[in-house]
Amino acid sequence: ILEKIELTDGFNPGLVETKLKIFLRRSNISHAKKELLRLLAFSPDNPHYLMYQSDIYFIQGYDVLGLQVLDTLLSRNPKFIYAKYELYNKELTFGSKDRALKILSEIFSDSLQRDEEKARLFYPLLFDKSLYTSRTSKLDSIIK
């Protein structure tokens, strides 16, 4: 259906992005890459499109490359909160817990971030016993 719409209406970045999301959800990496290349040709510096590149790397198991893409996005725009959320989650899963906590601390210190979002990000850490190694845990320093 989406292909027919695109054939009729021509290139539409929103439509291409929808196709990309579908391919990612289905782990169809070869098709996802093709759609991503089309989006990047249209807007090479779009941070949302570049986040899809990190998604593809993570799906392929190239965690280090995925983390590098997110780091690059944040070095270009430190206030791009979606990349910061993603980097926090990926560091927590694939990278360094200490780095994840540092990122979470930055998010907590940002007064523009909603408390609900902060709580959602913080919640998984409550069950990680490795963070409670002393009387004052690493988590205490974040929420103070």
GROMACS .gro file of C-alpha atoms in nm:
model
  144
    1ILE     CA    1   0.000   0.000   0.000
    2LEU     CA    2   0.274   0.245   0.098
    3GLU     CA    3   0.466   0.169  -0.220
    4LYS     CA    4   0.157   0.247  -0.429
    5ILE     CA    5   0.103   0.575  -0.247
    6GLU     CA    6   0.464   0.672  -0.307
    7LEU     CA    7   0.441   0.579  -0.675
    8THR     CA    8   0.134   0.800  -0.708
    9ASP     CA    9   0.238   1.094  -0.492
   10GLY     CA   10   0.616   1.087  -0.526
   11PHE     CA   11   0.879   1.107  -0.255
   12ASN     CA   12   0.738   1.189   0.087
   13PRO     CA   13   0.981   1.179   0.383
   14GLY     CA   14   0.703   1.096   0.630
   15LEU     CA   15   0.597   0.800   0.421
   16VAL     CA   16   0.956   0.679   0.379
   17GLU     CA   17   1.008   0.710   0.755
   18THR     CA   18   0.695   0.503   0.818
   19LYS     CA   19   0.827   0.233   0.585
   20LEU     CA   20   1.162   0.245   0.764
   21LYS     CA   21   0.993   0.197   1.103
   22ILE     CA   22   0.798  -0.101   0.971
   23PHE     CA   23   1.115  -0.262   0.835
   24LEU     CA   24   1.297  -0.203   1.164
   25ARG     CA   25   1.012  -0.354   1.362
   26ARG     CA   26   1.030  -0.660   1.140
   27SER     CA   27   1.412  -0.665   1.155
   28ASN     CA   28   1.427  -0.637   0.778
   29ILE     CA   29   1.762  -0.462   0.781
   30SER     CA   30   1.833  -0.456   0.408
   31HIS     CA   31   1.507  -0.273   0.332
   32ALA     CA   32   1.547  -0.048   0.636
   33LYS     CA   33   1.892   0.056   0.516
   34LYS     CA   34   1.756   0.145   0.171
   35GLU     CA   35   1.487   0.366   0.320
   36LEU     CA   36   1.734   0.525   0.561
   37LEU     CA   37   1.968   0.611   0.273
   38ARG     CA   38   1.679   0.783   0.096
   39LEU     CA   39   1.600   0.988   0.406
   40LEU     CA   40   1.964   1.081   0.462
   41ALA     CA   41   1.997   1.186   0.097
   42PHE     CA   42   1.699   1.416   0.156
   43SER     CA   43   1.822   1.552   0.492
   44PRO     CA   44   2.172   1.429   0.587
   45ASP     CA   45   2.191   1.609   0.922
   46ASN     CA   46   1.843   1.525   1.050
   47PRO     CA   47   1.909   1.386   1.401
   48HIS     CA   48   1.595   1.172   1.399
   49TYR     CA   49   1.709   1.000   1.081
   50LEU     CA   50   2.055   0.945   1.227
   51MET     CA   51   1.898   0.776   1.530
   52TYR     CA   52   1.761   0.515   1.291
   53GLN     CA   53   2.121   0.444   1.191
   54SER     CA   54   2.196   0.360   1.554
   55ASP     CA   55   1.885   0.138   1.567
   56ILE     CA   56   2.010  -0.056   1.265
   57TYR     CA   57   2.352  -0.103   1.425
   58PHE     CA   58   2.198  -0.232   1.748
   59ILE     CA   59   1.969  -0.473   1.563
   60GLN     CA   60   2.273  -0.605   1.374
   61GLY     CA   61   2.463  -0.650   1.701
   62TYR     CA   62   2.708  -0.367   1.634
   63ASP     CA   63   2.656  -0.211   1.975
   64VAL     CA   64   2.977  -0.007   1.974
   65LEU     CA   65   2.882   0.154   1.641
   66GLY     CA   66   2.532   0.225   1.767
   67LEU     CA   67   2.675   0.396   2.075
   68GLN     CA   68   2.913   0.597   1.855
   69VAL     CA   69   2.627   0.728   1.643
   70LEU     CA   70   2.442   0.840   1.957
   71ASP     CA   71   2.758   1.003   2.094
   72THR     CA   72   2.803   1.188   1.764
   73LEU     CA   73   2.444   1.310   1.772
   74LEU     CA   74   2.489   1.444   2.125
   75SER     CA   75   2.822   1.607   2.044
   76ARG     CA   76   2.646   1.796   1.762
   77ASN     CA   77   2.345   1.884   1.974
   78PRO     CA   78   2.380   1.819   2.350
   79LYS     CA   79   2.016   1.920   2.408
   80PHE     CA   80   1.873   1.654   2.173
   81ILE     CA   81   1.695   1.473   2.453
   82TYR     CA   82   1.577   1.173   2.249
   83ALA     CA   83   1.938   1.081   2.174
   84LYS     CA   84   2.022   1.129   2.541
   85TYR     CA   85   1.738   0.897   2.648
   86GLU     CA   86   1.845   0.640   2.392
   87LEU     CA   87   2.211   0.662   2.489
   88TYR     CA   88   2.117   0.618   2.854
   89ASN     CA   89   1.909   0.307   2.777
   90LYS     CA   90   2.172   0.156   2.548
   91GLU     CA   91   2.458   0.224   2.790
   92LEU     CA   92   2.252   0.059   3.062
   93THR     CA   93   2.198  -0.246   2.840
   94PHE     CA   94   2.515  -0.276   2.631
   95GLY     CA   95   2.769  -0.032   2.766
   96SER     CA   96   2.884   0.114   3.093
   97LYS     CA   97   2.650   0.138   3.389
   98ASP     CA   98   2.861   0.422   3.529
   99ARG     CA   99   2.821   0.616   3.205
  100ALA     CA  100   2.447   0.545   3.206
  101LEU     CA  101   2.426   0.690   3.557
  102LYS     CA  102   2.617   0.999   3.447
  103ILE     CA  103   2.372   1.051   3.160
  104LEU     CA  104   2.078   0.997   3.394
  105SER     CA  105   2.224   1.254   3.630
  106GLU     CA  106   2.237   1.506   3.343
  107ILE     CA  107   1.874   1.431   3.260
  108PHE     CA  108   1.772   1.474   3.626
  109SER     CA  109   1.949   1.809   3.646
  110ASP     CA  110   1.766   1.937   3.337
  111SER     CA  111   1.468   2.131   3.469
  112LEU     CA  112   1.294   2.105   3.132
  113GLN     CA  113   1.249   1.729   3.166
  114ARG     CA  114   0.918   1.601   3.300
  115ASP     CA  115   0.920   1.422   3.633
  116GLU     CA  116   0.724   1.131   3.482
  117GLU     CA  117   0.999   1.075   3.225
  118LYS     CA  118   1.268   1.095   3.491
  119ALA     CA  119   1.083   0.836   3.699
  120ARG     CA  120   1.042   0.607   3.397
  121LEU     CA  121   1.416   0.619   3.329
  122PHE     CA  122   1.505   0.574   3.695
  123TYR     CA  123   1.270   0.283   3.767
  124PRO     CA  124   1.478  -0.007   3.624
  125LEU     CA  125   1.772   0.095   3.842
  126LEU     CA  126   1.575   0.034   4.160
  127PHE     CA  127   1.611  -0.341   4.106
  128ASP     CA  128   1.983  -0.343   4.029
  129LYS     CA  129   2.150  -0.460   4.350
  130SER     CA  130   2.497  -0.380   4.215
  131LEU     CA  131   2.417  -0.012   4.259
  132TYR     CA  132   2.363  -0.053   4.634
  133THR     CA  133   2.717  -0.128   4.743
  134SER     CA  134   2.743   0.115   5.032
  135ARG     CA  135   2.528   0.319   5.266
  136THR     CA  136   2.500   0.591   5.007
  137SER     CA  137   2.436   0.437   4.671
  138LYS     CA  138   2.516   0.584   4.331
  139LEU     CA  139   2.144   0.638   4.289
  140ASP     CA  140   2.127   0.864   4.594
  141SER     CA  141   2.363   1.111   4.432
  142ILE     CA  142   2.138   1.137   4.127
  143ILE     CA  143   1.811   1.211   4.302
  144LYS     CA  144   1.947   1.462   4.554
   0.00000   0.00000   0.00000
